[in-house]
Amino acid sequence: MNAVSSIQQVTNGARYEPLVQLRNITVTLDNKPILQNVDFQLGEKQCVAITGPSGAGKSTLLRLLAGIYHGHLEGHIEHFGTDCLASPDSRIGMVPQGVADNLNPHMTVVEHLLDGLDIHFKLSRRECHKRAHDLARQVALPQVLLKRYPRHLSGGEIQRVLLALALVSDPEILLLDEPTAALDEYTRNQIYQLLAQQRRIRTIVLVTHDMDLARAVADKVVRMGSGKVLEQAPATSLSSDICSRAPDTFKEPLVSPSQQVLELRQLNLNHHGRVLFSNFKMDLLRGSLTLVYGASGSGKTTLARVLAGWDPLPEGTELHRNGKAVLLAQHATAACARHFTLRQILEEPLIVSQQPVHDSQIRHWLKQVHLPHTDQFLQRYPASLSGGELQRLLLARAMLSEPELLIADEPTSALDPALREEMVSLLLTVQRLSDCTLLIFTHDKALVHLTGQAGWQLTSSGLSENGHYVQI
């Protein structure tokens, strides 16, 4: 990757007196250990990448460094030389995973920045606006986006807005949770460059499955598993061998596409003066598997929402669905009500649509997606599950509605290679069991190999035709 190779590793005369120190930290939630006896030190202008499988405790550790935690905490935490129990500190900025739910849908980008500046500084309105525009330039956010609302931003643009917000207080430490998840290669390279610039002036900790990012910007890699720190090593020691399987590892669904399940014609949609779709057309056959690729901002999520009926059809659009369509949303955490038990999360769509709720079906689909199907598990809350477990829970919820068309929006984003393969295997399994049509929108080029299917490129008028597949 040219952008990665062009980034020069920066060696800093790091001060080894730790800015943040965790000693013998244990965090439990619902009697389940999330972190176990963790020791962690963070020195001045270090850049540390935290890696490991989903459910390893990476995001919990990152939030703890920011002074945020849920559950019961034991151990000693020290921020900037001061003994403390976890508490927020303006010298620490945090960038959560880039979902629009982290932003106020009723505020523009510049209003978010002005609000943050007002909290941290006593500035005139003119100076606030100047600093807001400076922050936008610092994260390569075009000025034209400052007046937009979150719903009008792409995933990469949202990521840069969140980074700008984290930099509002000019923090000494910057924490990032999966900063390149679900971004296309071009946008990932932009984030690489931004972080390479930031690591020259501040300490950075990032949780990531992106080994290219870890090699490009990190000094040290911390590998976690089952809530424990398993290993700490220089980033240069990372293996470039990415686990993947041959195309024939997973079998194509044993179905015979014979009936059209979806027909879309004359979709015309503009986004802030930019044409997303012009006379767009699309057809899907029953039982088929379709992979759709496209750059950030190309309209993948917008199209997924339109096809699933989440967004209204633009005037003149013709959409015919033969059966029910269900959308498996990209961000599992945002799709789950925190105050609901897992049982309530599973039952909610059935209750809303006045469908019968069968306990046997709930347990059947939990078993199919490799989750416990006990009463104790169903009484738990979503905060007790990892991101990968939540994605599987939502897959079970989707299948309870018995869809003829299952639409998955970036189903493997922020998953490590092993769980990515498991998620693909589960999607193919539920398709085979239900005989549904499966439509996947993704940036993950590995899915071509994992499914044995060629991917179609999303264009403004339709999917690329005449056999012009995405070249992997």
Short mmCIF file of C-alpha atoms in Angstrom, two decimals:
data_model
loop_
_atom_site.label_atom_id
_atom_site.label_comp_id
_atom_site.label_asym_id
_atom_site.label_seq_id
_atom_site.Cartn_x
_atom_site.Cartn_y
_atom_site.Cartn_z
CA MET A 1 0.00 0.00 0.00
CA ASN A 2 1.69 3.19 -1.18
CA ALA A 3 0.21 5.47 1.47
CA VAL A 4 1.39 3.16 4.22
CA SER A 5 4.88 2.71 2.86
CA SER A 6 5.26 6.46 2.44
CA ILE A 7 4.64 7.13 6.12
CA GLN A 8 7.91 7.44 7.96
CA GLN A 9 8.04 5.87 11.39
CA VAL A 10 8.62 8.62 13.96
CA THR A 11 10.90 7.92 16.85
CA ASN A 12 10.31 10.15 19.83
CA GLY A 13 12.43 10.72 22.88
CA ALA A 14 9.55 9.34 24.91
CA ARG A 15 9.42 10.19 28.58
CA TYR A 16 9.13 6.91 30.44
CA GLU A 17 7.38 8.45 33.39
CA PRO A 18 3.88 7.21 32.45
CA LEU A 19 1.11 9.66 31.63
CA VAL A 20 -1.43 6.97 32.47
CA GLN A 21 -0.83 3.85 34.52
CA LEU A 22 -3.16 0.94 35.25
CA ARG A 23 -2.13 -1.65 37.82
CA ASN A 24 -3.86 -4.96 38.45
CA ILE A 25 -7.13 -3.77 36.89
CA THR A 26 -10.13 -6.11 36.90
CA VAL A 27 -13.54 -5.10 35.54
CA THR A 28 -16.61 -7.32 35.87
CA LEU A 29 -20.06 -6.75 34.40
CA ASP A 30 -23.05 -8.96 35.28
CA ASN A 31 -20.58 -11.25 37.08
CA LYS A 32 -18.65 -11.73 33.84
CA PRO A 33 -14.96 -10.67 33.81
CA ILE A 34 -14.33 -8.11 31.07
CA LEU A 35 -10.75 -7.25 32.08
CA GLN A 36 -8.57 -9.46 34.28
CA ASN A 37 -5.46 -8.30 36.17
CA VAL A 38 -4.44 -5.83 33.47
CA ASP A 39 -1.24 -3.77 33.84
CA PHE A 40 -0.73 -0.98 31.31
CA GLN A 41 1.54 2.05 31.03
CA LEU A 42 1.41 4.88 28.54
CA GLY A 43 4.39 7.17 28.06
CA GLU A 44 4.65 10.61 26.49
CA LYS A 45 4.25 10.63 22.68
CA GLN A 46 4.00 6.89 22.45
CA CYS A 47 1.70 5.38 19.86
CA VAL A 48 0.20 2.07 21.00
CA ALA A 49 -2.06 -0.22 18.97
CA ILE A 50 -4.33 -2.60 20.90
CA THR A 51 -5.28 -5.70 18.93
CA GLY A 52 -7.08 -8.96 19.57
CA PRO A 53 -10.27 -10.81 18.70
CA SER A 54 -13.74 -9.36 19.30
CA GLY A 55 -14.67 -9.75 22.97
CA ALA A 56 -11.03 -9.56 24.14
CA GLY A 57 -11.67 -6.39 26.18
CA LYS A 58 -9.97 -3.90 23.85
CA SER A 59 -12.70 -1.24 23.82
CA THR A 60 -13.22 -1.64 27.58
CA LEU A 61 -9.51 -0.93 28.15
CA LEU A 62 -9.65 2.09 25.84
CA ARG A 63 -12.67 3.53 27.64
CA LEU A 64 -10.96 2.94 30.97
CA LEU A 65 -7.97 4.98 29.79
CA ALA A 66 -10.47 7.79 29.12
CA GLY A 67 -11.95 7.43 32.62
CA ILE A 68 -15.12 5.68 31.46
CA TYR A 69 -16.22 2.27 32.64
CA HIS A 70 -19.30 0.20 33.41
CA GLY A 71 -19.52 -2.53 36.01
CA HIS A 72 -17.36 -3.26 39.05
CA LEU A 73 -13.77 -1.98 38.98
CA GLU A 74 -10.84 -3.18 41.07
CA GLY A 75 -7.24 -2.01 40.89
CA HIS A 76 -5.26 1.21 40.72
CA ILE A 77 -5.50 3.95 38.06
CA GLU A 78 -3.17 6.92 37.80
CA HIS A 79 -3.69 9.82 35.39
CA PHE A 80 -0.86 12.33 34.91
CA GLY A 81 0.79 11.38 38.20
CA THR A 82 -2.38 11.64 40.28
CA ASP A 83 -4.01 8.70 42.01
CA CYS A 84 -7.62 8.45 40.99
CA LEU A 85 -10.53 6.17 40.37
CA ALA A 86 -11.57 6.42 36.73
CA SER A 87 -12.70 9.96 35.96
CA PRO A 88 -12.86 12.01 32.73
CA ASP A 89 -9.94 14.36 32.01
CA SER A 90 -9.90 17.08 29.32
CA ARG A 91 -6.27 16.19 28.59
CA ILE A 92 -7.58 12.94 27.09
CA GLY A 93 -9.58 13.00 23.86
CA MET A 94 -11.47 9.97 22.62
CA VAL A 95 -12.71 9.08 19.13
CA PRO A 96 -15.43 6.39 19.30
CA GLN A 97 -16.23 4.19 16.32
CA GLY A 98 -17.43 6.45 13.53
CA VAL A 99 -21.19 6.11 13.74
CA ALA A 100 -23.51 9.06 13.31
CA ASP A 101 -25.20 8.13 16.62
CA ASN A 102 -22.19 9.73 18.36
CA LEU A 103 -23.33 13.08 16.91
CA ASN A 104 -26.44 15.16 17.61
CA PRO A 105 -28.67 14.72 14.55
CA HIS A 106 -30.10 18.24 15.05
CA MET A 107 -26.72 20.01 14.96
CA THR A 108 -24.51 20.79 12.00
CA VAL A 109 -20.82 19.90 12.02
CA VAL A 110 -19.75 23.45 12.84
CA GLU A 111 -22.30 23.62 15.67
CA HIS A 112 -20.74 20.49 17.17
CA LEU A 113 -17.30 22.09 17.03
CA LEU A 114 -18.50 25.42 18.45
CA ASP A 115 -20.28 23.61 21.27
CA GLY A 116 -17.10 21.74 22.18
CA LEU A 117 -14.98 24.89 22.08
CA ASP A 118 -17.49 26.70 24.29
CA ILE A 119 -17.19 23.94 26.91
CA HIS A 120 -13.38 24.07 27.09
CA PHE A 121 -12.52 27.71 26.41
CA LYS A 122 -13.78 31.23 27.03
CA LEU A 123 -13.55 32.65 23.54
CA SER A 124 -15.30 35.29 21.48
CA ARG A 125 -17.71 34.09 18.83
CA ARG A 126 -15.29 35.18 16.12
CA GLU A 127 -12.38 33.28 17.68
CA CYS A 128 -14.56 30.19 18.16
CA HIS A 129 -15.47 30.16 14.47
CA LYS A 130 -11.81 30.63 13.52
CA ARG A 131 -10.76 27.68 15.68
CA ALA A 132 -13.60 25.53 14.34
CA HIS A 133 -12.40 26.11 10.79
CA ASP A 134 -8.80 25.46 11.86
CA LEU A 135 -9.86 22.11 13.37
CA ALA A 136 -11.65 21.18 10.16
CA ARG A 137 -8.50 21.90 8.15
CA GLN A 138 -6.41 19.93 10.65
CA VAL A 139 -8.42 16.76 9.92
CA ALA A 140 -8.79 17.45 6.17
CA LEU A 141 -12.53 18.09 6.47
CA PRO A 142 -13.75 20.25 3.55
CA GLN A 143 -15.28 23.56 4.63
CA VAL A 144 -18.41 22.80 2.61
CA LEU A 145 -19.25 20.00 5.08
CA LEU A 146 -19.35 22.28 8.13
CA LYS A 147 -22.98 23.26 7.53
CA ARG A 148 -24.18 19.70 7.01
CA TYR A 149 -26.01 17.48 9.47
CA PRO A 150 -24.68 14.01 10.43
CA ARG A 151 -27.22 12.19 8.24
CA HIS A 152 -25.68 13.87 5.19
CA LEU A 153 -22.13 12.65 5.91
CA SER A 154 -20.35 9.50 4.73
CA GLY A 155 -18.60 7.13 7.11
CA GLY A 156 -15.19 8.65 6.41
CA GLU A 157 -16.52 12.18 6.90
CA ILE A 158 -18.12 11.22 10.22
CA GLN A 159 -14.79 9.71 11.32
CA ARG A 160 -13.00 12.99 10.60
CA VAL A 161 -15.68 15.01 12.43
CA LEU A 162 -15.25 12.79 15.51
CA LEU A 163 -11.48 13.23 15.31
CA ALA A 164 -11.89 17.02 15.12
CA LEU A 165 -14.18 16.93 18.18
CA ALA A 166 -11.62 14.88 20.12
CA LEU A 167 -8.97 17.50 19.27
CA VAL A 168 -11.09 20.45 20.47
CA SER A 169 -9.42 20.49 23.91
CA ASP A 170 -5.94 19.97 22.38
CA PRO A 171 -5.49 16.77 24.42
CA GLU A 172 -2.16 15.25 25.35
CA ILE A 173 -3.57 11.77 24.76
CA LEU A 174 -5.75 10.73 21.83
CA LEU A 175 -7.72 7.46 22.06
CA LEU A 176 -9.30 5.94 18.93
CA ASP A 177 -11.64 2.95 18.65
CA GLU A 178 -11.41 1.25 15.23
CA PRO A 179 -10.67 4.48 13.30
CA THR A 180 -10.57 2.75 9.91
CA ALA A 181 -13.41 0.23 10.32
CA ALA A 182 -15.77 0.04 7.31
CA LEU A 183 -13.81 2.62 5.31
CA ASP A 184 -12.73 2.11 1.71
CA GLU A 185 -9.03 2.01 0.85
CA TYR A 186 -8.81 5.65 -0.26
CA THR A 187 -10.46 6.94 2.93
CA ARG A 188 -8.36 4.59 5.10
CA ASN A 189 -5.23 6.09 3.56
CA GLN A 190 -6.45 9.56 4.49
CA ILE A 191 -6.92 8.45 8.10
CA TYR A 192 -3.42 6.88 8.08
CA GLN A 193 -1.93 10.21 7.04
CA LEU A 194 -3.93 12.18 9.62
CA LEU A 195 -2.84 9.89 12.45
CA ALA A 196 0.77 9.96 11.27
CA GLN A 197 0.63 13.75 11.65
CA GLN A 198 -1.06 13.60 15.05
CA ARG A 199 1.41 11.12 16.53
CA ARG A 200 4.18 13.68 16.11
CA ILE A 201 2.54 16.01 18.62
CA ARG A 202 0.62 13.83 21.07
CA THR A 203 0.31 10.36 22.60
CA ILE A 204 -2.02 7.99 20.73
CA VAL A 205 -3.72 4.72 21.67
CA LEU A 206 -5.80 2.99 19.03
CA VAL A 207 -7.90 -0.16 19.06
CA THR A 208 -7.76 -1.78 15.64
CA HIS A 209 -7.99 -4.90 13.54
CA ASP A 210 -6.22 -3.00 10.74
CA MET A 211 -2.66 -4.36 10.84
CA ASP A 212 -1.57 -1.96 8.08
CA LEU A 213 -2.56 0.95 10.33
CA ALA A 214 -0.77 -0.55 13.33
CA ARG A 215 2.43 -1.01 11.32
CA ALA A 216 2.17 2.48 9.83
CA VAL A 217 1.78 4.59 12.97
CA ALA A 218 2.33 2.53 16.15
CA ASP A 219 5.52 2.06 18.19
CA LYS A 220 4.12 -0.82 20.20
CA VAL A 221 1.36 -3.39 19.80
CA VAL A 222 -0.56 -4.80 22.76
CA ARG A 223 -2.29 -8.09 22.01
CA MET A 224 -5.31 -8.96 24.15
CA GLY A 225 -7.44 -12.06 24.64
CA SER A 226 -10.17 -13.02 27.11
CA GLY A 227 -9.78 -9.75 29.00
CA LYS A 228 -6.03 -10.14 29.52
CA VAL A 229 -2.93 -8.53 28.06
CA LEU A 230 -1.24 -11.50 26.37
CA GLU A 231 1.72 -9.81 24.72
CA GLN A 232 3.41 -6.47 24.12
CA ALA A 233 5.80 -6.13 21.18
CA PRO A 234 7.26 -3.54 18.78
CA ALA A 235 4.93 -2.79 15.85
CA THR A 236 7.73 -3.70 13.43
CA SER A 237 7.42 -7.32 14.58
CA LEU A 238 3.85 -7.63 13.27
CA SER A 239 3.38 -10.41 10.75
CA SER A 240 2.04 -9.38 7.35
CA ASP A 241 0.39 -12.80 6.97
CA ILE A 242 -3.32 -12.06 7.04
CA CYS A 243 -5.47 -15.10 7.66
CA SER A 244 -7.74 -15.90 4.78
CA ARG A 245 -9.21 -19.00 3.28
CA ALA A 246 -9.39 -20.20 -0.27
CA PRO A 247 -12.51 -19.40 -2.26
CA ASP A 248 -13.77 -22.96 -1.97
CA THR A 249 -13.75 -22.97 1.85
CA PHE A 250 -17.41 -21.95 1.96
CA LYS A 251 -19.93 -23.52 -0.35
CA GLU A 252 -22.39 -21.47 -2.33
CA PRO A 253 -25.95 -21.67 -0.98
CA LEU A 254 -27.72 -24.80 -2.21
CA VAL A 255 -30.57 -22.92 -3.89
CA SER A 256 -31.70 -22.33 -7.44
CA PRO A 257 -32.47 -18.67 -8.15
CA SER A 258 -35.66 -18.75 -10.18
CA GLN A 259 -37.90 -15.93 -9.02
CA GLN A 260 -37.30 -12.20 -8.85
CA VAL A 261 -37.42 -11.02 -5.24
CA LEU A 262 -36.65 -7.34 -5.93
CA GLU A 263 -36.92 -4.97 -8.87
CA LEU A 264 -35.82 -1.34 -8.63
CA ARG A 265 -36.20 1.19 -11.44
CA GLN A 266 -35.67 4.93 -11.95
CA LEU A 267 -34.07 5.74 -8.60
CA ASN A 268 -32.91 9.35 -8.79
CA LEU A 269 -31.30 10.78 -5.69
CA ASN A 270 -29.09 13.82 -5.13
CA HIS A 271 -27.03 14.53 -2.04
CA HIS A 272 -26.20 18.22 -1.48
CA GLY A 273 -26.08 18.89 -5.19
CA ARG A 274 -24.12 15.72 -5.96
CA VAL A 275 -25.80 12.96 -7.96
CA LEU A 276 -25.81 9.69 -6.00
CA PHE A 277 -28.19 7.78 -8.25
CA SER A 278 -29.47 8.60 -11.72
CA ASN A 279 -32.05 6.28 -13.27
CA PHE A 280 -30.55 3.58 -11.06
CA LYS A 281 -31.85 0.07 -11.62
CA MET A 282 -31.32 -3.22 -9.82
CA ASP A 283 -32.73 -6.75 -9.86
CA LEU A 284 -32.29 -9.59 -7.37
CA LEU A 285 -33.34 -13.21 -7.80
CA ARG A 286 -34.61 -15.42 -5.01
CA GLY A 287 -31.85 -17.33 -3.26
CA SER A 288 -29.06 -15.31 -4.88
CA LEU A 289 -25.97 -13.90 -3.14
CA THR A 290 -24.80 -10.45 -4.26
CA LEU A 291 -21.76 -8.52 -3.02
CA VAL A 292 -21.77 -4.77 -3.71
CA TYR A 293 -18.65 -2.61 -3.36
CA GLY A 294 -18.35 1.16 -3.44
CA ALA A 295 -16.25 3.99 -2.02
CA SER A 296 -17.24 5.87 1.13
CA GLY A 297 -19.97 8.33 0.22
CA SER A 298 -21.02 6.38 -2.89
CA GLY A 299 -24.45 5.69 -1.42
CA LYS A 300 -24.20 2.08 -0.23
CA THR A 301 -25.96 2.64 3.10
CA THR A 302 -28.49 4.97 1.48
CA LEU A 303 -29.34 2.30 -1.11
CA ALA A 304 -29.56 -0.39 1.57
CA ARG A 305 -32.03 1.72 3.57
CA VAL A 306 -34.14 2.44 0.49
CA LEU A 307 -34.30 -1.22 -0.52
CA ALA A 308 -35.26 -2.27 3.02
CA GLY A 309 -37.98 0.39 3.26
CA TRP A 310 -36.22 2.37 5.99
CA ASP A 311 -36.10 5.54 3.86
CA PRO A 312 -38.95 6.86 1.69
CA LEU A 313 -38.78 6.32 -2.04
CA PRO A 314 -37.95 9.44 -4.08
CA GLU A 315 -40.73 10.55 -6.41
CA GLY A 316 -40.86 8.54 -9.61
CA THR A 317 -38.97 5.53 -8.21
CA GLU A 318 -40.42 2.09 -8.83
CA LEU A 319 -39.63 -0.58 -6.25
CA HIS A 320 -41.23 -4.02 -6.21
CA ARG A 321 -40.39 -6.50 -3.46
CA ASN A 322 -41.66 -10.06 -3.48
CA GLY A 323 -41.74 -10.63 0.27
CA LYS A 324 -40.24 -9.03 3.35
CA ALA A 325 -36.85 -7.27 3.33
CA VAL A 326 -34.84 -6.94 6.56
CA LEU A 327 -31.76 -4.74 6.98
CA LEU A 328 -28.90 -5.91 9.18
CA ALA A 329 -27.53 -2.51 10.18
CA GLN A 330 -23.81 -1.77 10.16
CA HIS A 331 -23.42 -0.59 13.76
CA ALA A 332 -24.66 -3.27 16.16
CA THR A 333 -24.33 -1.20 19.33
CA ALA A 334 -26.45 1.63 17.93
CA ALA A 335 -29.11 -0.86 16.81
CA CYS A 336 -29.70 -2.19 20.35
CA ALA A 337 -31.62 -0.33 23.05
CA ARG A 338 -29.32 -0.33 26.07
CA HIS A 339 -32.17 -0.67 28.58
CA PHE A 340 -33.61 -3.74 26.81
CA THR A 341 -32.69 -7.27 27.76
CA LEU A 342 -31.45 -9.51 24.97
CA ARG A 343 -34.85 -11.20 24.87
CA GLN A 344 -36.58 -7.84 24.43
CA ILE A 345 -34.16 -6.91 21.63
CA LEU A 346 -34.96 -10.15 19.82
CA GLU A 347 -38.72 -9.84 20.32
CA GLU A 348 -39.13 -6.12 19.55
CA PRO A 349 -39.53 -6.32 15.72
CA LEU A 350 -42.02 -9.17 16.05
CA ILE A 351 -44.10 -7.28 18.59
CA VAL A 352 -44.03 -4.05 16.56
CA SER A 353 -45.17 -5.89 13.41
CA GLN A 354 -47.74 -7.87 15.46
CA GLN A 355 -46.15 -11.21 14.61
CA PRO A 356 -46.33 -14.12 17.04
CA VAL A 357 -43.29 -14.62 19.28
CA HIS A 358 -42.21 -18.26 19.55
CA ASP A 359 -39.67 -19.05 22.24
CA SER A 360 -38.57 -22.15 20.35
CA GLN A 361 -37.69 -20.05 17.29
CA ILE A 362 -35.69 -17.58 19.40
CA ARG A 363 -33.62 -20.40 20.83
CA HIS A 364 -33.28 -22.04 17.41
CA TRP A 365 -31.75 -18.95 15.79
CA LEU A 366 -29.52 -18.20 18.78
CA LYS A 367 -28.13 -21.69 18.41
CA GLN A 368 -27.61 -21.21 14.66
CA VAL A 369 -25.52 -18.06 15.23
CA HIS A 370 -23.47 -19.75 17.97
CA LEU A 371 -24.87 -17.85 20.95
CA PRO A 372 -26.14 -19.33 24.24
CA HIS A 373 -29.88 -19.98 24.24
CA THR A 374 -30.48 -20.16 28.01
CA ASP A 375 -32.84 -18.03 30.08
CA GLN A 376 -29.83 -16.56 31.87
CA PHE A 377 -28.34 -15.36 28.59
CA LEU A 378 -31.64 -13.85 27.42
CA GLN A 379 -31.89 -11.84 30.65
CA ARG A 380 -28.56 -10.12 30.03
CA TYR A 381 -28.17 -6.60 28.58
CA PRO A 382 -26.33 -5.63 25.36
CA ALA A 383 -23.49 -3.93 27.27
CA SER A 384 -22.38 -7.39 28.44
CA LEU A 385 -21.72 -8.58 24.86
CA SER A 386 -18.79 -7.90 22.57
CA GLY A 387 -19.29 -6.23 19.19
CA GLY A 388 -19.08 -9.57 17.40
CA GLU A 389 -21.63 -11.15 19.75
CA LEU A 390 -24.01 -8.23 19.19
CA GLN A 391 -23.73 -8.65 15.42
CA ARG A 392 -24.66 -12.31 15.75
CA LEU A 393 -27.57 -11.40 18.03
CA LEU A 394 -28.89 -8.98 15.41
CA LEU A 395 -28.51 -11.63 12.73
CA ALA A 396 -30.68 -13.94 14.85
CA ARG A 397 -33.20 -11.11 15.28
CA ALA A 398 -33.30 -10.53 11.53
CA MET A 399 -33.98 -14.20 10.82
CA LEU A 400 -36.83 -14.32 13.35
CA SER A 401 -38.76 -12.06 10.96
CA GLU A 402 -38.46 -14.71 8.22
CA PRO A 403 -37.21 -12.35 5.49
CA GLU A 404 -37.23 -13.16 1.81
CA LEU A 405 -34.44 -10.61 1.38
CA LEU A 406 -31.66 -10.10 3.97
CA ILE A 407 -29.62 -6.93 3.40
CA ALA A 408 -26.34 -6.73 5.33
CA ASP A 409 -24.58 -3.35 5.57
CA GLU A 410 -20.84 -3.86 6.26
CA PRO A 411 -21.39 -7.05 8.31
CA THR A 412 -17.66 -7.69 8.84
CA SER A 413 -16.52 -4.18 9.77
CA ALA A 414 -14.36 -4.00 12.92
CA LEU A 415 -14.06 -7.80 13.12
CA ASP A 416 -10.74 -9.61 13.32
CA PRO A 417 -9.95 -12.09 10.49
CA ALA A 418 -11.17 -15.15 12.39
CA LEU A 419 -14.51 -13.57 13.36
CA ARG A 420 -14.86 -12.12 9.88
CA GLU A 421 -14.75 -15.64 8.49
CA GLU A 422 -17.19 -16.82 11.14
CA MET A 423 -19.63 -14.02 10.30
CA VAL A 424 -19.50 -14.84 6.59
CA SER A 425 -20.03 -18.51 7.37
CA LEU A 426 -23.05 -17.64 9.54
CA LEU A 427 -24.58 -15.45 6.81
CA LEU A 428 -24.22 -18.26 4.28
CA THR A 429 -25.62 -20.75 6.78
CA VAL A 430 -28.74 -18.74 7.56
CA GLN A 431 -29.27 -18.13 3.85
CA ARG A 432 -29.05 -21.84 3.20
CA LEU A 433 -31.44 -22.64 6.08
CA SER A 434 -34.01 -19.99 5.15
CA ASP A 435 -33.70 -19.96 1.33
CA CYS A 436 -33.58 -16.16 1.45
CA THR A 437 -31.81 -13.75 -0.91
CA LEU A 438 -28.63 -12.23 0.56
CA LEU A 439 -27.40 -8.78 -0.44
CA ILE A 440 -24.15 -7.58 1.16
CA PHE A 441 -22.82 -4.02 0.94
CA THR A 442 -19.16 -3.96 1.91
CA HIS A 443 -15.67 -2.49 1.68
CA ASP A 444 -14.15 -5.81 2.70
CA LYS A 445 -12.49 -7.26 -0.39
CA ALA A 446 -11.75 -10.50 1.47
CA LEU A 447 -15.43 -11.41 1.11
CA VAL A 448 -14.81 -12.29 -2.53
CA HIS A 449 -12.49 -15.06 -1.38
CA LEU A 450 -14.58 -16.07 1.64
CA THR A 451 -17.80 -16.46 -0.33
CA GLY A 452 -16.41 -17.55 -3.68
CA GLN A 453 -18.56 -14.82 -5.29
CA ALA A 454 -17.37 -11.94 -7.46
CA GLY A 455 -18.34 -8.48 -6.26
CA TRP A 456 -20.26 -5.86 -8.24
CA GLN A 457 -19.19 -2.22 -8.26
CA LEU A 458 -21.84 0.33 -7.28
CA THR A 459 -22.25 3.10 -9.85
CA SER A 460 -24.74 5.96 -10.05
CA SER A 461 -26.89 4.07 -12.59
CA GLY A 462 -26.66 0.52 -11.28
CA LEU A 463 -24.32 -2.36 -10.55
CA SER A 464 -21.54 -2.81 -13.08
CA GLU A 465 -22.78 -5.06 -15.86
CA ASN A 466 -21.48 -7.35 -18.61
CA GLY A 467 -19.25 -9.27 -16.24
CA HIS A 468 -17.16 -6.27 -15.13
CA TYR A 469 -16.54 -7.49 -11.63
CA VAL A 470 -14.47 -5.78 -8.97
CA GLN A 471 -10.90 -6.92 -9.46
CA ILE A 472 -9.37 -8.22 -6.22
#
